[in-house]
Tab-separated table of C-alpha atoms and ligand atoms in Angstrom:
chain	number	residue	atom	x	y	z
A	1	MET	CA	3.881	-11.903	24.312
A	2	GLY	CA	1.625	-9.708	22.159
A	3	LYS	CA	0.138	-10.755	18.819
A	4	LEU	CA	-0.010	-9.288	15.348
A	5	TYR	CA	-3.479	-8.784	13.861
A	6	LEU	CA	-3.856	-8.139	10.122
A	7	VAL	CA	-7.110	-6.260	9.767
A	8	ALA	CA	-8.776	-5.701	6.385
A	9	THR	CA	-10.628	-2.393	5.988
A	10	PRO	CA	-13.214	-1.248	3.391
A	11	ILE	CA	-12.170	-0.482	-0.210
A	12	GLY	CA	-14.823	2.199	-0.602
A	13	ASN	CA	-17.901	1.338	1.405
A	14	LEU	CA	-17.715	1.777	5.176
A	15	GLY	CA	-20.544	-0.732	5.529
A	16	ASP	CA	-17.995	-3.424	4.707
A	17	MET	CA	-16.083	-2.891	7.961
A	18	SER	CA	-16.714	-6.102	9.889
A	19	PRO	CA	-17.740	-6.104	13.559
A	20	ARG	CA	-14.671	-8.243	14.308
A	21	ALA	CA	-12.417	-5.685	12.583
A	22	VAL	CA	-13.814	-2.960	14.861
A	23	GLU	CA	-13.479	-5.124	18.012
A	24	THR	CA	-9.924	-6.165	17.131
A	25	LEU	CA	-8.834	-2.593	16.512
A	26	LYS	CA	-10.475	-1.421	19.743
A	27	SER	CA	-8.663	-4.033	21.791
A	28	ALA	CA	-5.206	-3.591	20.196
A	29	GLY	CA	-2.512	-1.780	22.160
A	30	LEU	CA	-1.191	-0.096	19.021
A	31	ILE	CA	-2.475	0.311	15.464
A	32	ALA	CA	0.103	0.488	12.686
A	33	ALA	CA	-1.383	2.274	9.668
A	34	GLU	CA	-0.057	2.960	6.178
A	35	ASP	CA	-1.222	6.590	6.307
A	36	THR	CA	-2.227	7.719	9.779
A	37	ARG	CA	-4.039	10.859	8.515
A	38	ASN	CA	-6.178	8.717	6.261
A	39	SER	CA	-6.867	6.022	8.861
A	40	ILE	CA	-7.800	8.475	11.594
A	41	ARG	CA	-11.063	9.196	9.738
A	42	LEU	CA	-11.953	5.505	9.631
A	43	LEU	CA	-11.030	5.011	13.290
A	44	ASN	CA	-13.022	8.075	14.388
A	45	HIS	CA	-16.026	6.861	12.425
A	46	PHE	CA	-16.035	3.619	14.428
A	47	GLY	CA	-15.130	5.259	17.761
A	48	ILE	CA	-11.759	3.511	17.927
A	49	ARG	CA	-9.324	5.371	20.194
A	50	VAL	CA	-6.057	3.488	20.218
A	51	PRO	CA	-2.529	4.913	19.724
A	52	LEU	CA	-1.548	5.029	16.040
A	53	THR	CA	1.845	4.702	14.421
A	54	SER	CA	2.800	4.828	10.779
A	55	TYR	CA	3.986	1.758	8.891
A	56	HIS	CA	4.568	2.361	5.212
A	57	GLU	CA	6.639	1.330	2.210
A	58	TYR	CA	9.600	3.530	3.167
A	59	ASN	CA	10.019	2.419	6.813
A	60	ARG	CA	8.804	-1.142	6.340
A	61	ILE	CA	12.010	-2.830	7.578
A	62	GLU	CA	13.243	-0.637	10.432
A	63	LYS	CA	9.705	-0.015	11.700
A	64	ALA	CA	8.983	-3.749	11.545
A	65	HIS	CA	11.935	-4.325	13.913
A	66	GLU	CA	10.408	-1.791	16.335
A	67	LEU	CA	6.943	-3.329	16.081
A	68	VAL	CA	8.331	-6.826	16.662
A	69	ASP	CA	9.978	-5.519	19.867
A	70	VAL	CA	6.685	-3.950	20.934
A	71	MET	CA	4.902	-7.302	20.470
A	72	LEU	CA	7.683	-9.240	22.204
A	73	GLY	CA	7.174	-6.795	25.078
A	74	GLY	CA	3.527	-7.890	25.434
A	75	THR	CA	1.508	-5.422	23.316
A	76	ASP	CA	-0.950	-6.518	20.611
A	77	VAL	CA	-0.393	-4.674	17.323
A	78	ALA	CA	-3.050	-4.366	14.603
A	79	LEU	CA	-1.951	-3.541	11.047
A	80	ILE	CA	-4.233	-1.687	8.646
A	81	THR	CA	-3.619	-0.051	5.270
A	82	ASP	CA	-5.417	2.734	3.410
A	83	ALA	CA	-7.903	0.220	2.023
A	84	GLY	CA	-8.371	-3.504	1.710
A	85	MET	CA	-6.175	-6.347	2.806
A	86	PRO	CA	-2.795	-5.533	4.353
A	87	ALA	CA	0.202	-7.191	2.644
A	88	ILE	CA	-1.523	-7.396	-0.750
A	89	SER	CA	0.127	-4.721	-2.935
A	90	ASP	CA	0.333	-2.846	0.354
A	91	PRO	CA	2.795	-2.861	3.277
A	92	GLY	CA	2.645	-5.899	5.549
A	93	GLU	CA	4.583	-8.742	3.990
A	94	ASP	CA	7.876	-7.886	5.747
A	95	LEU	CA	6.245	-7.308	9.115
A	96	VAL	CA	4.412	-10.637	8.909
A	97	ARG	CA	7.618	-12.499	7.968
A	98	MET	CA	9.614	-10.866	10.759
A	99	ALA	CA	6.874	-11.495	13.338
A	100	ALA	CA	6.646	-15.146	12.233
A	101	GLU	CA	10.430	-15.496	12.495
A	102	ALA	CA	10.326	-14.038	16.005
A	103	GLY	CA	7.733	-16.644	17.031
A	104	ILE	CA	4.934	-14.062	17.451
A	105	GLY	CA	1.343	-15.267	16.949
A	106	ILE	CA	-0.354	-13.781	13.860
A	107	SER	CA	-4.075	-13.548	13.340
A	108	ILE	CA	-6.108	-12.426	10.337
A	109	VAL	CA	-9.321	-10.438	10.338
A	110	PRO	CA	-10.306	-10.947	6.700
A	111	GLY	CA	-12.406	-8.572	4.662
A	112	PRO	CA	-12.385	-6.612	1.415
A	113	CYS	CA	-9.658	-7.230	-1.138
A	114	ALA	CA	-9.938	-5.535	-4.542
A	115	ALA	CA	-8.211	-8.389	-6.414
A	116	VAL	CA	-10.479	-11.231	-5.327
A	117	SER	CA	-13.625	-9.066	-5.461
A	118	ALA	CA	-12.776	-8.045	-9.045
A	119	LEU	CA	-12.146	-11.644	-10.066
A	120	ALA	CA	-15.495	-12.740	-8.656
A	121	ILE	CA	-17.445	-10.038	-10.516
A	122	SER	CA	-15.401	-10.211	-13.761
A	123	GLY	CA	-17.323	-12.876	-15.670
A	124	LEU	CA	-14.035	-14.626	-16.487
A	125	PRO	CA	-12.935	-18.085	-15.263
A	126	THR	CA	-12.233	-18.059	-11.521
A	127	GLY	CA	-10.973	-21.623	-11.045
A	128	ARG	CA	-7.290	-20.819	-11.614
A	129	PHE	CA	-5.828	-17.339	-11.486
A	130	VAL	CA	-2.612	-15.375	-10.935
A	131	PHE	CA	-2.233	-12.045	-9.206
A	132	GLU	CA	0.283	-9.686	-10.795
A	133	GLY	CA	-0.297	-6.595	-8.631
A	134	PHE	CA	0.944	-3.399	-10.336
A	135	LEU	CA	3.186	-3.739	-13.386
A	136	PRO	CA	6.721	-2.516	-12.611
A	137	THR	CA	7.333	1.176	-13.370
A	138	ASP	CA	10.772	0.450	-14.829
A	139	ARG	CA	10.369	-0.106	-18.579
A	140	LYS	CA	12.671	-3.121	-18.909
A	141	ALA	CA	11.189	-4.874	-15.872
A	142	ARG	CA	7.692	-4.121	-17.186
A	143	GLU	CA	8.443	-5.627	-20.578
A	144	GLU	CA	9.961	-8.707	-18.956
A	145	ARG	CA	6.839	-9.165	-16.847
A	146	LEU	CA	4.554	-8.796	-19.869
A	147	GLY	CA	6.679	-11.316	-21.763
A	148	ALA	CA	6.313	-13.719	-18.839
A	149	ILE	CA	2.501	-13.454	-18.698
A	150	LYS	CA	2.009	-13.597	-22.477
A	151	ASP	CA	1.399	-17.357	-22.470
A	152	GLU	CA	-0.222	-17.563	-19.029
A	153	THR	CA	-3.277	-19.818	-19.264
A	154	ARG	CA	-4.787	-18.833	-15.898
A	155	THR	CA	-6.924	-15.696	-15.430
A	156	ILE	CA	-4.627	-12.733	-14.674
A	157	ILE	CA	-5.467	-10.034	-12.116
A	158	MET	CA	-3.688	-6.656	-12.183
A	159	TYR	CA	-3.983	-3.360	-10.354
A	160	GLU	CA	-3.547	-0.096	-12.237
A	161	ALA	CA	-3.801	3.613	-11.545
A	162	PRO	CA	-6.279	5.477	-13.811
A	163	HIS	CA	-3.614	7.749	-15.348
A	164	ARG	CA	-1.565	4.714	-16.457
A	165	LEU	CA	-4.509	2.592	-17.572
A	166	LEU	CA	-4.456	3.448	-21.293
A	167	ARG	CA	-0.706	2.903	-21.571
A	168	THR	CA	-1.013	-0.461	-19.792
A	169	LEU	CA	-3.919	-1.554	-21.994
A	170	LYS	CA	-1.902	-0.701	-25.107
A	171	LEU	CA	1.021	-2.780	-23.834
A	172	LEU	CA	-1.340	-5.645	-23.031
A	173	GLY	CA	-2.686	-5.384	-26.576
A	174	GLU	CA	0.837	-5.604	-27.946
A	175	TYR	CA	1.838	-8.627	-25.882
A	176	LEU	CA	-1.435	-10.525	-25.444
A	177	GLY	CA	-3.350	-9.432	-28.547
A	178	ALA	CA	-6.240	-6.960	-28.914
A	179	GLY	CA	-8.793	-9.772	-29.095
A	180	ARG	CA	-8.060	-11.191	-25.636
A	181	ARG	CA	-11.037	-10.826	-23.265
A	182	ILE	CA	-10.673	-8.494	-20.307
A	183	SER	CA	-12.965	-7.254	-17.573
A	184	LEU	CA	-12.387	-3.623	-16.627
A	185	VAL	CA	-13.503	-3.560	-13.011
A	186	ARG	CA	-13.918	-0.166	-11.463
A	187	GLU	CA	-14.869	1.549	-8.202
A	188	LEU	CA	-15.813	-1.634	-6.359
A	189	THR	CA	-18.306	-1.158	-3.530
A	190	LYS	CA	-18.773	2.534	-4.484
A	191	ILE	CA	-21.590	4.369	-6.289
A	192	HIS	CA	-20.007	3.974	-9.726
A	193	GLU	CA	-19.058	0.310	-9.341
A	194	GLU	CA	-18.929	-1.504	-12.677
A	195	ALA	CA	-17.354	-4.508	-14.380
A	196	VAL	CA	-17.236	-4.242	-18.163
A	197	LEU	CA	-16.452	-7.488	-19.946
A	198	THR	CA	-14.881	-6.613	-23.288
A	199	THR	CA	-11.679	-7.219	-25.265
A	200	ILE	CA	-8.350	-5.453	-24.779
A	201	GLY	CA	-9.040	-3.602	-28.060
A	202	GLY	CA	-12.515	-2.602	-26.809
A	203	ALA	CA	-11.074	-1.417	-23.491
A	204	ILE	CA	-8.499	0.737	-25.320
A	205	ALA	CA	-11.247	2.302	-27.450
A	206	SER	CA	-13.384	3.119	-24.420
A	207	CYS	CA	-10.445	4.654	-22.500
A	208	GLU	CA	-9.598	6.764	-25.557
A	209	ALA	CA	-13.223	7.908	-25.799
A	210	SER	CA	-13.449	8.987	-22.161
A	211	GLU	CA	-10.695	9.521	-19.629
A	212	PRO	CA	-10.522	6.714	-17.031
A	213	ARG	CA	-11.494	7.825	-13.543
A	214	GLY	CA	-11.522	6.004	-10.216
A	215	GLU	CA	-9.831	2.825	-9.072
A	216	TYR	CA	-9.396	-0.061	-11.493
A	217	VAL	CA	-8.620	-3.737	-11.439
A	218	LEU	CA	-7.901	-5.503	-14.734
A	219	VAL	CA	-9.001	-9.103	-14.973
A	220	ILE	CA	-7.637	-10.710	-18.122
A	221	GLU	CA	-8.572	-14.048	-19.622
A	222	GLY	CA	-5.686	-16.526	-19.774
A	223	ARG	CA	-4.374	-17.746	-23.098
A	224	SER	CA	-6.278	-20.724	-24.470
A	225	LYS	CA	-4.399	-24.053	-24.361
A	226	ASP	CA	-5.409	-24.741	-28.002
A	227	GLU	CA	-3.660	-21.560	-29.099
A	228	LEU	CA	-0.527	-22.499	-27.163
A	229	ILE	CA	-0.447	-25.941	-28.784
A	230	ALA	CA	-1.042	-24.463	-32.243
A	231	ASP	CA	1.838	-21.994	-31.642
A	232	ALA	CA	4.189	-24.742	-30.529
A	233	ARG	CA	3.190	-26.843	-33.533
A	234	ARG	CA	3.974	-23.948	-35.888
A	235	ARG	CA	7.423	-23.621	-34.265
A	236	TRP	CA	8.177	-27.358	-34.612
A	237	GLU	CA	7.120	-27.338	-38.216
A	238	GLU	CA	9.820	-24.785	-38.946
A	239	MET	CA	12.491	-26.820	-37.106
A	240	THR	CA	14.606	-29.714	-38.312
A	241	VAL	CA	14.431	-32.929	-36.240
A	242	THR	CA	17.860	-32.118	-34.785
A	243	GLU	CA	16.801	-28.589	-33.752
A	244	HIS	CA	13.628	-29.978	-32.209
A	245	VAL	CA	15.459	-32.602	-30.107
A	246	ASP	CA	18.192	-30.090	-29.156
A	247	MET	CA	15.534	-27.631	-27.947
A	248	TYR	CA	14.344	-30.160	-25.334
A	249	ILE	CA	17.929	-31.083	-24.389
A	250	SER	CA	18.685	-27.378	-23.833
A	251	GLU	CA	15.611	-27.238	-21.546
A	252	GLY	CA	17.169	-29.963	-19.384
A	253	MET	CA	15.774	-33.232	-20.816
A	254	ASP	CA	18.090	-36.176	-21.379
A	255	LYS	CA	18.650	-37.242	-24.993
A	256	MET	CA	16.307	-40.262	-24.961
A	257	ASP	CA	13.402	-38.319	-23.443
A	258	ALA	CA	14.020	-35.411	-25.834
A	259	MET	CA	13.824	-37.788	-28.817
A	260	LYS	CA	10.630	-39.403	-27.472
A	261	LYS	CA	9.023	-36.005	-26.902
A	262	ALA	CA	9.979	-34.767	-30.384
A	263	ALA	CA	8.544	-37.968	-31.908
A	264	ALA	CA	5.268	-37.462	-30.013
A	265	ASP	CA	5.100	-33.777	-31.042
A	266	ARG	CA	5.669	-34.591	-34.706
A	267	GLY	CA	3.349	-37.605	-34.663
A	268	VAL	CA	6.044	-39.899	-36.058
A	269	GLY	CA	7.645	-43.093	-34.746
A	270	LYS	CA	10.549	-42.877	-32.252
A	271	ARG	CA	12.780	-44.896	-34.615
A	272	ASP	CA	12.514	-42.214	-37.325
A	273	ILE	CA	13.651	-39.546	-34.886
A	274	TYR	CA	16.525	-41.688	-33.477
A	275	LYS	CA	17.726	-42.442	-37.004
A	276	GLU	CA	17.652	-38.838	-38.184
A	277	TYR	CA	19.047	-37.331	-34.976
A	278	ASN	CA	21.872	-39.848	-34.642
A	279	ALA	CA	22.772	-39.550	-38.310
A	280	LYS	CA	23.327	-35.799	-37.869
A	281	ALA	CA	24.913	-35.985	-34.401
B	1	SAM	N1	-4.444	-4.048	-0.340
B	1	SAM	C1	-5.472	-3.579	-1.227
B	1	SAM	C2	-6.500	-4.675	-1.428
B	1	SAM	O1	-6.401	-5.692	-0.801
B	1	SAM	O2	-7.451	-4.502	-2.187
B	1	SAM	C3	-4.906	-3.064	-2.543
B	1	SAM	C4	-4.026	-1.878	-2.371
B	1	SAM	S1	-3.312	-1.267	-3.837
B	1	SAM	C5	-2.179	-0.107	-3.202
B	1	SAM	C6	-4.531	-0.199	-4.476
B	1	SAM	C7	-5.107	-0.701	-5.817
B	1	SAM	O3	-6.146	-1.629	-5.555
B	1	SAM	C8	-5.749	0.395	-6.640
B	1	SAM	O4	-4.808	1.075	-7.435
B	1	SAM	C9	-6.729	-0.392	-7.491
B	1	SAM	O5	-6.050	-1.023	-8.557
B	1	SAM	C10	-7.183	-1.462	-6.494
B	1	SAM	N2	-8.391	-1.000	-5.772
B	1	SAM	C11	-8.471	-0.596	-4.495
B	1	SAM	N3	-9.742	-0.280	-4.179
B	1	SAM	C12	-10.486	-0.480	-5.303
B	1	SAM	C13	-11.864	-0.340	-5.644
B	1	SAM	N4	-12.751	0.116	-4.750
B	1	SAM	N5	-12.252	-0.673	-6.881
B	1	SAM	C14	-11.370	-1.128	-7.798
B	1	SAM	N6	-10.068	-1.266	-7.539
B	1	SAM	C15	-9.618	-0.965	-6.311
């Protein structure tokens, strides 16, 4: 049985192509590439002459079936994308799942990935982070996603195209606040590589002053826990004891736990909460 090799390729600097990536591609029976015209230049540069086939967003399921058959028939397949790590905001995820389900061995040849490289250079906390990829293009889905990340306390990593950057920054300002810190990371591994640590408001001003060009990753500081607690406290202060306890019950807590939690939140004794809640119930 053949194997599937996921091979990372450079995100701008050909010097980042690893020797193992070149060897793996040379010894594959077939290379599946997101855009064959684009990949042919990379393959020629490294003297790799292996049959190429296209594997992209629009044929990702039916082509994956074909590639699985090819591997079951004994041929090693290497998957590459236009740049960076396959399966990360790029085709690959379905092929990997289907290969795994068919019992095919899968091997990784790691290398450049814009998300992790941007996080490392951002100047923001790296200990805990979430990757959001591109925001959805559909307006409702986009707003839902922004609502969901509003209170995220981990560092948030996003991809964005330059022509949508200003619009996205304005939405981030609306949902996360203009004062939130952000690192605008651009053109990694290329001549104009930079990571500008600023605020969302500052990033908006600089994109309005000069049109964004090149490839961008946005690395956004998570919401501070103190702010979250202060927000929750403000909400409780506006609630009656009954509303406060009912909020936890509606989130799935049983009545006793909900009363204990409300007492702890309000810094009062459990008896006071029991008395008031049960009197109104
Ligand atoms: N799979 C790729 C990876 O692992 O990096 C990401 C592919 S995704 C379709 C392309 C996006 O990645 C771009 O729109 C940009 O947000 C980001 N990107 C790719 N190369 C970059 C670079 N050299 N500098 C900054 N961002 C980059």
